[in-house]
Amino acid sequence: MGNDLIQIASAQPCHAVAPGVSAASADVARGRTFYLETFGCQMNVHDSEKVAGVLMARGYRPVDSHQDADIILYNTCSIREKAAQKVFSRLGAFRQGRPGAGKIVGVLGCVAQQEGEVFFERAPQVSLVCGSASYPRLPDLLDQLESGNRRVKGLELDTEGCFETELTRRDNRYRAYLTIIEGCDQRCAFCVVPMTRGPERSRSSAKILEECRRLVDEGYTEIQLLGQIVNAWRDPSPAGWSFADLLARVAEVPGVRRVRFTTSHPRYFTPEIVQAIDSHPTLCDQIHLPVQAGSTTVLERMRRGYSREEYLEKIHCIRKAQRAISLSTDIIVGFCGESEKDFEQTLSLLADVEYDQIFSFKFSPRPDTAALGFFDSVSDEEKGRRLTVVQELQRQIQLRRNQALVGRNLEVLVEGYQPRLGQAVGRTTHNRVLNFPGVPAEVGCYVQVRVTSAGPNSLVGERVTRAQGGAASA
Ligand code: SAH
Ligand code: F3S
């Protein structure tokens, strides 16, 4: 998925002392501030919401700039070389002798896990190195930092279960991320995630439903179930539900209006998932199903576990659903040994499937992956060319598909309002962005909008009904 930079600093302050957090440690932290910057996928964004919750429950207050912070944290992404480099350029600001020197700086997430203790040598200004599988130990690690320890680490990967905390400070008031499965056992040849996030572990159905109900009570109407392979989820409790069973039960929680889930892996994608969507209107008409490449030879080398034909069968099954499901995917161009012919098969797959959105990347060799032992045969220049060709083809497809919606009435959840333009921005069930003249009070409401024009990346429209409150009615 897209790797936008997201900053979490605007969550509301909370002075409550969390259960299990001693009054003494909260006292130490009272009046202290933190700055937390997040790189990477939704999983990282949601992890940061959990980390922020733990800090705020200890009495720390979020601030918008690292200059004002006592603790500076970077939640990092190492999926591609460029993403991993970002944290090192941020850390440059805290080198010895610079104005920021002396502050507590911590590195969380995938780069932390990947580099491990070496980080302290590479960047001596760093005091905390912690991978996502060790977040349950954060209170203990913060105790160590607060008592003056300047080399604190959480790098174990064998953590059982998922990191869940009631303290999570969600950054969006209407759409809530909810982790249902952590880690990945798939080991695609190009991917660092199994090394940085550890083995796969599912949360129990009872815990997931309990959190859903709590989220609805707090006013959330859209739930996004998260996992590296979300559809590999299997109920670890005796109830023994499948992922499709879980979708149906989450969709039936009173008050839930929209449910999304990401990321699905084609290997685990079953017709039962489509049946669940068919019979539950609250399950959004949207599926993200990364294909990576159109050539079976390349897919085999990538160790994806499916052929082009098997993937297309899954697409066919989705296309037969009762409602029109919007499809998106991830594409890697220039993987080791990808010939021009292989690449053309990616283009023909894009033309056949006609996705509504794609996330496309140049292959980037990563440490500790199988592909590091393969010959990175495609030059960077050629990878760049292939990326441009893919993106131009997709731009035309998206423009055509979006323009076909002009004149249609679509329901959006209003996510924001831009006062300068008088424009509200919402999202359709298909996950399309729709801008329309609105009012600030509509944020968080579901509104019917008629589409009046369309570009490749978004729609423009006008409201056809008055706003309804965010509470469920459908
Ligand atoms: N299941 C995860 C996949 C994480 S990686 C998810 O939530 O999407 C996201 C995407 O990054 C992958 O689907 C793949 O297209 C891309 N990617 C992963 N490793 C890569 C690499 N080494 N080079 C280029 N792109 C990569
Ligand atoms: Fe990565 Fe493949 Fe897992 S892309 S997250 S190893 S499914």
Short mmCIF file of C-alpha atoms and ligand atoms in Angstrom, two decimals:
data_model
loop_
_atom_site.label_atom_id
_atom_site.label_comp_id
_atom_site.label_asym_id
_atom_site.label_seq_id
_atom_site.Cartn_x
_atom_site.Cartn_y
_atom_site.Cartn_z
CA MET A 1 0.00 0.00 0.00
CA GLY A 2 0.98 3.62 -0.33
CA ASN A 3 3.80 4.83 1.84
CA ASP A 4 2.68 8.29 2.78
CA LEU A 5 4.29 10.06 5.67
CA ILE A 6 1.84 10.48 8.49
CA GLN A 7 2.39 12.47 11.62
CA ILE A 8 0.54 11.72 14.81
CA ALA A 9 0.74 14.66 17.10
CA SER A 10 -2.77 16.03 17.15
CA ALA A 11 -4.45 13.44 19.37
CA GLN A 12 -6.22 14.95 22.36
CA PRO A 13 -4.19 15.11 25.57
CA CYS A 14 -5.09 12.57 28.22
CA HIS A 15 -4.01 12.86 31.82
CA ALA A 16 -5.47 9.62 33.09
CA VAL A 17 -3.07 7.15 34.67
CA ALA A 18 -3.47 3.82 32.88
CA PRO A 19 -4.25 0.62 34.72
CA GLY A 20 -0.95 -1.11 35.43
CA VAL A 21 1.04 2.15 35.18
CA SER A 22 2.39 3.11 38.58
CA ALA A 23 1.63 6.56 39.92
CA ALA A 24 5.38 7.02 40.44
CA SER A 25 6.23 6.54 36.75
CA ALA A 26 3.34 8.80 35.71
CA ASP A 27 4.74 11.44 38.06
CA VAL A 28 8.15 11.20 36.46
CA ALA A 29 6.56 11.74 33.05
CA ARG A 30 4.04 14.41 34.04
CA GLY A 31 4.64 17.60 32.13
CA ARG A 32 6.88 15.83 29.61
CA THR A 33 6.17 15.92 25.91
CA PHE A 34 6.65 13.55 22.96
CA TYR A 35 6.85 13.89 19.20
CA LEU A 36 6.01 10.79 17.17
CA GLU A 37 6.46 10.63 13.41
CA THR A 38 5.26 7.64 11.40
CA PHE A 39 6.49 6.24 8.09
CA GLY A 40 4.88 3.46 6.08
CA CYS A 41 1.72 1.40 5.97
CA GLN A 42 -1.58 1.46 7.92
CA MET A 43 -0.14 -1.14 10.30
CA ASN A 44 2.55 1.37 11.33
CA VAL A 45 0.00 4.19 11.58
CA HIS A 46 -2.12 2.07 13.89
CA ASP A 47 0.92 0.94 15.93
CA SER A 48 1.73 4.62 16.46
CA GLU A 49 -1.80 5.18 17.75
CA LYS A 50 -1.15 2.43 20.31
CA VAL A 51 2.29 3.79 21.27
CA ALA A 52 0.85 7.32 21.63
CA GLY A 53 -1.84 5.86 23.93
CA VAL A 54 0.75 4.23 26.18
CA LEU A 55 2.77 7.47 26.40
CA MET A 56 -0.24 9.67 27.09
CA ALA A 57 -1.48 7.34 29.82
CA ARG A 58 1.91 7.88 31.52
CA GLY A 59 1.35 11.64 31.49
CA TYR A 60 3.27 12.54 28.32
CA ARG A 61 1.68 15.16 26.04
CA PRO A 62 1.98 15.07 22.22
CA VAL A 63 3.53 18.07 20.47
CA ASP A 64 3.72 19.04 16.79
CA SER A 65 7.43 19.63 16.52
CA HIS A 66 10.50 17.75 17.69
CA GLN A 67 11.98 21.02 19.02
CA ASP A 68 9.27 21.11 21.74
CA ALA A 69 9.56 17.42 22.68
CA ASP A 70 11.37 15.67 25.52
CA ILE A 71 11.10 12.32 23.72
CA ILE A 72 11.33 12.09 19.93
CA LEU A 73 10.16 8.84 18.34
CA TYR A 74 10.31 7.68 14.74
CA ASN A 75 8.14 4.70 13.77
CA THR A 76 10.00 3.44 10.73
CA CYS A 77 9.42 1.49 7.51
CA SER A 78 12.02 -0.67 5.77
CA ILE A 79 9.95 -2.07 2.92
CA ARG A 80 12.13 -0.31 0.34
CA GLU A 81 15.61 1.19 0.61
CA LYS A 82 14.29 4.76 0.20
CA ALA A 83 11.77 4.35 3.05
CA ALA A 84 14.49 3.00 5.36
CA GLN A 85 16.81 5.93 4.54
CA LYS A 86 14.27 8.50 5.74
CA VAL A 87 14.91 7.83 9.41
CA PHE A 88 18.67 8.30 9.04
CA SER A 89 18.14 11.70 7.45
CA ARG A 90 15.82 12.65 10.36
CA LEU A 91 18.40 11.46 12.92
CA GLY A 92 21.06 13.72 11.40
CA ALA A 93 19.37 16.63 13.21
CA PHE A 94 20.37 15.18 16.60
CA ARG A 95 24.06 14.63 15.98
CA GLN A 96 26.54 15.68 18.68
CA GLY A 97 26.96 19.44 18.84
CA ARG A 98 23.67 20.23 17.07
CA PRO A 99 20.83 22.08 18.89
CA GLY A 100 18.74 18.88 19.35
CA ALA A 101 21.61 16.92 20.91
CA GLY A 102 20.83 15.61 24.41
CA LYS A 103 17.16 14.85 23.78
CA ILE A 104 15.85 11.31 24.12
CA VAL A 105 15.50 9.87 20.62
CA GLY A 106 13.91 6.50 19.95
CA VAL A 107 13.54 4.43 16.81
CA LEU A 108 10.56 2.08 16.56
CA GLY A 109 9.21 -0.33 13.95
CA CYS A 110 10.76 -2.14 11.02
CA VAL A 111 14.14 -0.37 10.66
CA ALA A 112 14.67 -0.71 14.42
CA GLN A 113 14.00 -4.45 14.23
CA GLN A 114 16.13 -4.86 11.13
CA GLU A 115 19.19 -2.98 12.39
CA GLY A 116 18.91 -4.14 16.00
CA GLU A 117 21.65 -3.12 18.43
CA VAL A 118 23.84 -1.95 15.55
CA PHE A 119 21.62 1.12 15.53
CA PHE A 120 23.33 2.39 18.70
CA GLU A 121 26.69 2.28 16.86
CA ARG A 122 25.34 3.82 13.64
CA ALA A 123 23.43 6.56 15.45
CA PRO A 124 24.80 7.13 19.00
CA GLN A 125 22.15 9.84 19.57
CA VAL A 126 19.52 7.05 19.73
CA SER A 127 18.52 5.79 23.21
CA LEU A 128 15.67 3.41 22.37
CA VAL A 129 15.48 0.77 19.63
CA CYS A 130 12.25 -1.22 19.59
CA GLY A 131 10.59 -3.45 16.98
CA SER A 132 6.82 -3.79 16.74
CA ALA A 133 6.72 -7.30 18.27
CA SER A 134 8.16 -5.80 21.49
CA TYR A 135 5.62 -3.00 21.94
CA PRO A 136 3.89 -4.90 24.78
CA ARG A 137 7.12 -4.18 26.73
CA LEU A 138 6.92 -0.40 26.13
CA PRO A 139 5.96 0.50 29.74
CA ASP A 140 9.01 -1.41 31.00
CA LEU A 141 11.27 0.19 28.35
CA LEU A 142 9.95 3.66 29.27
CA ASP A 143 10.69 2.90 32.95
CA GLN A 144 14.29 2.21 31.95
CA LEU A 145 14.53 5.44 29.91
CA GLU A 146 13.00 7.49 32.72
CA SER A 147 15.53 6.11 35.18
CA GLY A 148 18.35 7.37 32.95
CA ASN A 149 19.33 4.28 30.94
CA ARG A 150 20.56 5.48 27.53
CA ARG A 151 20.76 2.13 25.70
CA VAL A 152 17.29 0.57 25.89
CA LYS A 153 16.19 -2.11 23.46
CA GLY A 154 13.16 -4.28 22.67
CA LEU A 155 14.08 -6.62 19.82
CA GLU A 156 12.51 -10.00 20.65
CA LEU A 157 10.50 -11.50 17.80
CA ASP A 158 8.98 -14.45 19.61
CA THR A 159 6.22 -12.44 21.28
CA GLU A 160 3.01 -14.44 21.51
CA GLY A 161 -0.32 -12.86 20.64
CA CYS A 162 -1.00 -9.35 19.37
CA PHE A 163 -0.15 -6.04 20.97
CA GLU A 164 -3.47 -4.72 22.12
CA THR A 165 -4.11 -1.89 24.48
CA GLU A 166 -7.23 -0.11 25.60
CA LEU A 167 -5.12 3.06 25.67
CA THR A 168 -4.93 3.44 21.85
CA ARG A 169 -5.30 7.12 20.83
CA ARG A 170 -6.95 6.88 17.42
CA ASP A 171 -6.16 9.76 15.12
CA ASN A 172 -9.43 9.65 13.15
CA ARG A 173 -12.73 10.08 15.00
CA TYR A 174 -14.93 8.09 12.60
CA ARG A 175 -12.75 5.38 11.06
CA ALA A 176 -10.95 3.02 13.41
CA TYR A 177 -8.13 0.65 12.53
CA LEU A 178 -8.32 -2.69 14.32
CA THR A 179 -5.48 -5.22 14.14
CA ILE A 180 -6.76 -8.79 13.84
CA ILE A 181 -3.52 -10.57 12.89
CA GLU A 182 0.15 -9.64 13.33
CA GLY A 183 3.26 -10.79 11.46
CA CYS A 184 3.61 -12.87 8.30
CA ASP A 185 4.85 -16.42 7.57
CA GLN A 186 4.71 -16.13 3.80
CA ARG A 187 8.31 -15.14 3.00
CA CYS A 188 7.86 -13.66 -0.45
CA ALA A 189 11.35 -13.48 -1.95
CA PHE A 190 11.44 -9.65 -2.02
CA CYS A 191 9.88 -8.80 1.35
CA VAL A 192 11.39 -7.89 4.74
CA VAL A 193 8.11 -7.99 6.67
CA PRO A 194 8.45 -11.57 8.05
CA MET A 195 11.85 -10.54 9.47
CA THR A 196 10.71 -7.20 10.89
CA ARG A 197 7.28 -8.12 12.22
CA GLY A 198 7.81 -11.72 13.19
CA PRO A 199 5.63 -14.81 12.86
CA GLU A 200 1.92 -14.76 12.16
CA ARG A 201 -0.39 -14.62 15.21
CA SER A 202 -4.17 -14.07 15.22
CA ARG A 203 -6.31 -12.37 17.83
CA SER A 204 -9.31 -14.26 19.18
CA SER A 205 -12.75 -13.59 17.68
CA ALA A 206 -14.16 -12.66 21.10
CA LYS A 207 -11.51 -9.95 21.65
CA ILE A 208 -12.02 -8.54 18.14
CA LEU A 209 -15.80 -8.31 18.55
CA GLU A 210 -15.44 -6.81 22.03
CA GLU A 211 -13.20 -4.07 20.60
CA CYS A 212 -15.65 -3.48 17.72
CA ARG A 213 -18.52 -2.94 20.13
CA ARG A 214 -16.40 -0.56 22.21
CA LEU A 215 -15.44 1.41 19.10
CA VAL A 216 -19.11 1.80 18.11
CA ASP A 217 -19.87 3.02 21.65
CA GLU A 218 -17.13 5.62 21.19
CA GLY A 219 -18.79 6.88 17.98
CA TYR A 220 -16.81 5.12 15.25
CA THR A 221 -18.91 3.93 12.30
CA GLU A 222 -16.20 2.60 9.97
CA ILE A 223 -13.95 -0.28 11.05
CA GLN A 224 -10.84 -1.24 9.09
CA LEU A 225 -9.54 -4.70 9.95
CA LEU A 226 -5.76 -4.84 9.56
CA GLY A 227 -3.15 -7.52 9.02
CA GLN A 228 -0.15 -8.16 6.76
CA ILE A 229 -2.25 -11.03 5.39
CA VAL A 230 -5.59 -10.12 6.90
CA ASN A 231 -7.37 -13.10 5.32
CA ALA A 232 -4.87 -15.58 6.81
CA TRP A 233 -6.66 -14.87 10.11
CA ARG A 234 -7.88 -18.03 11.83
CA ASP A 235 -9.70 -17.96 15.13
CA PRO A 236 -7.25 -19.23 17.77
CA SER A 237 -10.16 -19.77 20.20
CA PRO A 238 -12.38 -22.89 20.27
CA ALA A 239 -15.06 -21.01 18.26
CA GLY A 240 -12.77 -21.72 15.28
CA TRP A 241 -14.24 -19.17 12.86
CA SER A 242 -12.87 -18.62 9.36
CA PHE A 243 -11.99 -15.11 8.17
CA ALA A 244 -15.29 -14.98 6.22
CA ASP A 245 -17.19 -15.86 9.44
CA LEU A 246 -15.40 -13.03 11.24
CA LEU A 247 -16.26 -10.53 8.48
CA ALA A 248 -19.94 -11.45 8.76
CA ARG A 249 -19.93 -11.10 12.55
CA VAL A 250 -18.12 -7.74 12.51
CA ALA A 251 -20.51 -6.50 9.82
CA GLU A 252 -23.46 -7.42 12.08
CA VAL A 253 -22.25 -5.45 15.12
CA PRO A 254 -25.05 -2.92 15.73
CA GLY A 255 -23.90 0.58 14.84
CA VAL A 256 -21.19 -0.46 12.35
CA ARG A 257 -21.89 1.13 8.95
CA ARG A 258 -18.76 0.28 7.01
CA VAL A 259 -16.17 -2.47 7.30
CA ARG A 260 -12.98 -2.63 5.22
CA PHE A 261 -10.11 -5.09 5.49
CA THR A 262 -6.55 -4.98 4.24
CA THR A 263 -4.33 -6.60 2.98
CA SER A 264 -5.75 -9.77 1.41
CA HIS A 265 -3.36 -12.34 -0.04
CA PRO A 266 -4.60 -14.11 -3.21
CA ARG A 267 -3.55 -17.52 -1.82
CA TYR A 268 -5.98 -17.24 1.08
CA PHE A 269 -8.75 -15.53 -0.85
CA THR A 270 -11.88 -17.75 -0.79
CA PRO A 271 -15.32 -17.51 -2.45
CA GLU A 272 -16.77 -17.37 1.10
CA ILE A 273 -15.31 -13.86 1.45
CA VAL A 274 -17.30 -12.74 -1.60
CA GLN A 275 -20.41 -14.49 -0.22
CA ALA A 276 -19.99 -12.60 3.06
CA ILE A 277 -19.84 -9.31 1.11
CA ASP A 278 -22.91 -10.32 -0.91
CA SER A 279 -24.98 -10.89 2.20
CA HIS A 280 -23.71 -7.95 4.32
CA PRO A 281 -24.18 -4.44 2.87
CA THR A 282 -21.98 -3.02 5.64
CA LEU A 283 -18.96 -4.83 4.14
CA CYS A 284 -17.57 -2.21 1.73
CA ASP A 285 -17.54 -2.85 -2.01
CA GLN A 286 -13.74 -2.83 -2.06
CA ILE A 287 -10.96 -5.43 -2.08
CA HIS A 288 -7.20 -4.85 -2.16
CA LEU A 289 -5.60 -7.94 -3.68
CA PRO A 290 -1.88 -7.48 -4.43
CA VAL A 291 -0.78 -9.37 -7.55
CA GLN A 292 2.83 -8.01 -7.75
CA ALA A 293 3.44 -9.23 -11.35
CA GLY A 294 1.54 -10.56 -14.35
CA SER A 295 3.99 -13.31 -15.36
CA THR A 296 3.76 -16.73 -13.72
CA THR A 297 7.53 -17.17 -14.07
CA VAL A 298 8.14 -13.98 -12.09
CA LEU A 299 5.44 -14.91 -9.53
CA GLU A 300 7.18 -18.24 -8.99
CA ARG A 301 10.53 -16.51 -8.49
CA MET A 302 8.82 -14.12 -6.07
CA ARG A 303 7.45 -17.18 -4.15
CA ARG A 304 3.95 -15.76 -4.16
CA GLY A 305 2.22 -19.14 -4.15
CA TYR A 306 -0.12 -18.57 -7.13
CA SER A 307 0.05 -18.37 -10.93
CA ARG A 308 -1.36 -15.64 -13.16
CA GLU A 309 -4.30 -17.94 -14.01
CA GLU A 310 -5.04 -18.76 -10.36
CA TYR A 311 -5.00 -15.05 -9.52
CA LEU A 312 -7.35 -14.27 -12.40
CA GLU A 313 -9.76 -16.95 -11.14
CA LYS A 314 -10.01 -15.08 -7.84
CA ILE A 315 -10.70 -11.85 -9.75
CA HIS A 316 -13.39 -13.63 -11.74
CA CYS A 317 -15.02 -14.77 -8.51
CA ILE A 318 -15.00 -11.16 -7.20
CA ARG A 319 -16.43 -9.83 -10.47
CA LYS A 320 -19.38 -12.22 -10.10
CA ALA A 321 -20.40 -10.62 -6.77
CA GLN A 322 -23.88 -9.10 -6.59
CA ARG A 323 -22.52 -5.59 -6.06
CA ALA A 324 -19.76 -4.07 -8.22
CA ILE A 325 -16.61 -4.48 -6.11
CA SER A 326 -13.80 -1.99 -6.55
CA LEU A 327 -10.40 -3.64 -6.93
CA SER A 328 -6.93 -2.37 -6.11
CA THR A 329 -3.51 -4.00 -6.20
CA ASP A 330 0.23 -3.66 -5.62
CA ILE A 331 2.70 -4.02 -8.51
CA ILE A 332 6.48 -4.44 -8.38
CA VAL A 333 8.33 -3.66 -11.63
CA GLY A 334 11.83 -4.85 -12.46
CA PHE A 335 12.02 -7.83 -10.10
CA CYS A 336 15.13 -9.98 -10.60
CA GLY A 337 15.03 -11.59 -14.05
CA GLU A 338 11.89 -9.76 -15.22
CA SER A 339 12.19 -9.73 -19.03
CA GLU A 340 10.42 -7.31 -21.36
CA LYS A 341 7.95 -10.13 -22.15
CA ASP A 342 7.28 -10.70 -18.45
CA PHE A 343 6.71 -6.99 -18.02
CA GLU A 344 4.23 -6.94 -20.92
CA GLN A 345 2.25 -9.59 -19.04
CA THR A 346 1.92 -7.19 -16.11
CA LEU A 347 0.59 -4.57 -18.53
CA SER A 348 -1.89 -7.02 -20.07
CA LEU A 349 -3.08 -8.08 -16.61
CA LEU A 350 -3.69 -4.43 -15.67
CA ALA A 351 -5.62 -3.93 -18.92
CA ASP A 352 -7.70 -7.10 -18.33
CA VAL A 353 -8.57 -6.54 -14.67
CA GLU A 354 -9.05 -2.75 -14.87
CA TYR A 355 -8.27 -1.96 -11.23
CA ASP A 356 -9.67 1.17 -9.64
CA GLN A 357 -6.35 1.91 -7.96
CA ILE A 358 -2.83 0.50 -7.91
CA PHE A 359 0.27 1.05 -5.78
CA SER A 360 3.33 0.47 -7.95
CA PHE A 361 6.99 0.23 -6.96
CA LYS A 362 10.44 -0.36 -8.45
CA PHE A 363 11.94 -3.54 -7.00
CA SER A 364 14.32 -2.61 -4.19
CA PRO A 365 16.68 -5.36 -2.89
CA ARG A 366 16.32 -5.76 0.89
CA PRO A 367 18.54 -7.36 3.53
CA ASP A 368 17.76 -10.90 4.73
CA THR A 369 15.43 -11.67 1.81
CA ALA A 370 15.78 -14.55 -0.67
CA ALA A 371 15.92 -12.11 -3.60
CA LEU A 372 19.18 -10.70 -2.27
CA GLY A 373 20.78 -13.90 -3.56
CA PHE A 374 19.28 -13.41 -7.05
CA PHE A 375 20.81 -11.26 -9.78
CA ASP A 376 19.14 -7.80 -9.70
CA SER A 377 19.12 -7.87 -13.51
CA VAL A 378 17.00 -4.83 -14.40
CA SER A 379 18.86 -1.49 -14.34
CA ASP A 380 17.46 1.31 -12.22
CA GLU A 381 16.81 3.33 -15.38
CA GLU A 382 14.81 0.49 -16.92
CA LYS A 383 12.86 -0.01 -13.65
CA GLY A 384 12.00 3.70 -13.81
CA ARG A 385 10.81 3.36 -17.41
CA ARG A 386 8.62 0.36 -16.58
CA LEU A 387 7.16 2.18 -13.60
CA THR A 388 6.22 5.16 -15.79
CA VAL A 389 4.58 2.88 -18.38
CA VAL A 390 2.55 1.08 -15.68
CA GLN A 391 1.45 4.32 -14.08
CA GLU A 392 0.42 5.92 -17.39
CA LEU A 393 -1.63 2.87 -18.40
CA GLN A 394 -3.32 2.84 -15.00
CA ARG A 395 -4.00 6.59 -15.16
CA GLN A 396 -6.00 6.06 -18.36
CA ILE A 397 -7.91 3.11 -16.85
CA GLN A 398 -8.78 5.06 -13.70
CA LEU A 399 -9.87 8.12 -15.67
CA ARG A 400 -12.18 5.99 -17.81
CA ARG A 401 -13.64 4.14 -14.81
CA ASN A 402 -14.13 7.31 -12.79
CA GLN A 403 -15.75 9.17 -15.70
CA ALA A 404 -18.28 6.34 -16.04
CA LEU A 405 -19.56 7.40 -12.59
CA VAL A 406 -20.56 10.94 -13.66
CA GLY A 407 -24.31 11.39 -13.00
CA ARG A 408 -24.43 8.64 -10.32
CA ASN A 409 -25.50 9.26 -6.70
CA LEU A 410 -22.97 7.85 -4.23
CA GLU A 411 -22.93 7.74 -0.43
CA VAL A 412 -19.81 9.16 1.18
CA LEU A 413 -18.53 9.27 4.73
CA VAL A 414 -17.37 12.89 5.05
CA GLU A 415 -13.79 12.79 6.36
CA GLY A 416 -12.74 16.41 6.21
CA TYR A 417 -13.53 20.00 5.30
CA GLN A 418 -11.29 22.62 3.70
CA PRO A 419 -12.53 26.03 4.88
CA ARG A 420 -10.48 27.95 2.30
CA LEU A 421 -12.24 26.15 -0.57
CA GLY A 422 -15.59 25.52 1.15
CA GLN A 423 -15.10 21.91 0.08
CA ALA A 424 -15.91 18.74 1.97
CA VAL A 425 -14.04 15.54 1.17
CA GLY A 426 -15.55 12.10 1.57
CA ARG A 427 -14.95 8.50 0.61
CA THR A 428 -17.35 6.17 -1.18
CA THR A 429 -17.81 2.51 -0.28
CA HIS A 430 -15.48 1.85 -3.24
CA ASN A 431 -12.82 3.92 -1.45
CA ARG A 432 -12.95 6.70 -4.05
CA VAL A 433 -12.29 10.26 -2.89
CA LEU A 434 -15.20 12.62 -3.65
CA ASN A 435 -15.00 16.42 -3.18
CA PHE A 436 -18.14 18.55 -2.96
CA PRO A 437 -19.26 21.96 -1.62
CA GLY A 438 -20.10 21.24 2.01
CA VAL A 439 -20.18 22.52 5.57
CA PRO A 440 -17.88 21.67 8.51
CA ALA A 441 -20.78 20.16 10.51
CA GLU A 442 -21.03 17.34 7.97
CA VAL A 443 -17.69 15.83 8.92
CA GLY A 444 -18.33 12.32 10.24
CA CYS A 445 -21.75 12.10 8.55
CA TYR A 446 -22.92 9.95 5.64
CA VAL A 447 -24.10 12.07 2.71
CA GLN A 448 -25.49 11.30 -0.76
CA VAL A 449 -23.52 13.11 -3.46
CA ARG A 450 -24.16 13.27 -7.21
CA VAL A 451 -20.95 12.95 -9.23
CA THR A 452 -20.55 15.89 -11.65
CA SER A 453 -17.00 15.35 -12.94
CA ALA A 454 -14.11 12.93 -12.55
CA GLY A 455 -10.33 12.87 -12.77
CA PRO A 456 -8.03 9.83 -12.57
CA ASN A 457 -7.61 10.08 -8.79
CA SER A 458 -10.81 11.63 -7.47
CA LEU A 459 -14.40 12.66 -8.16
CA VAL A 460 -16.20 15.99 -7.84
CA GLY A 461 -19.90 16.29 -7.01
CA GLU A 462 -22.80 18.06 -5.33
CA ARG A 463 -24.84 17.03 -2.31
CA VAL A 464 -28.28 15.55 -3.02
CA THR A 465 -29.51 15.05 0.55
CA ARG A 466 -29.12 16.66 3.91
CA ALA A 467 -26.48 15.09 6.13
CA GLN A 468 -27.50 12.18 8.36
CA GLY A 469 -25.73 11.58 11.67
CA GLY A 470 -22.89 9.09 11.77
CA ALA A 471 -24.86 6.55 13.82
CA ALA A 472 -25.95 3.46 12.01
CA SER A 473 -29.24 3.28 10.28
CA ALA A 474 -28.53 0.79 7.51
N1 SAH B 1 0.86 -7.58 3.17
C1 SAH B 1 1.44 -6.30 3.17
C2 SAH B 1 2.51 -6.17 2.20
C3 SAH B 1 3.45 -5.22 2.77
S1 SAH B 1 4.49 -4.63 1.64
C4 SAH B 1 0.46 -5.17 3.00
O1 SAH B 1 -0.12 -4.75 3.95
O2 SAH B 1 0.29 -4.62 1.92
C5 SAH B 1 3.44 -3.58 0.62
C6 SAH B 1 3.85 -3.68 -0.79
O3 SAH B 1 5.18 -3.18 -0.95
C7 SAH B 1 3.92 -5.09 -1.34
O4 SAH B 1 2.66 -5.59 -1.71
C8 SAH B 1 4.84 -4.92 -2.51
O5 SAH B 1 4.14 -4.52 -3.68
C9 SAH B 1 5.75 -3.77 -2.09
N2 SAH B 1 7.09 -4.26 -1.74
C10 SAH B 1 7.43 -5.11 -0.75
N3 SAH B 1 8.75 -5.35 -0.76
C11 SAH B 1 9.26 -4.66 -1.81
C12 SAH B 1 10.57 -4.51 -2.35
N4 SAH B 1 11.62 -5.16 -1.83
N5 SAH B 1 10.72 -3.70 -3.41
C13 SAH B 1 9.66 -3.05 -3.95
N6 SAH B 1 8.41 -3.15 -3.48
C14 SAH B 1 8.21 -3.94 -2.42
FE1 F3S B 2 5.49 -9.41 2.58
FE2 F3S B 2 4.58 -11.39 1.12
FE3 F3S B 2 4.04 -11.26 3.73
S1 F3S B 2 4.59 -9.22 0.54
S2 F3S B 2 4.00 -9.09 4.15
S3 F3S B 2 6.03 -11.60 2.81
S4 F3S B 2 2.64 -11.83 2.05
#
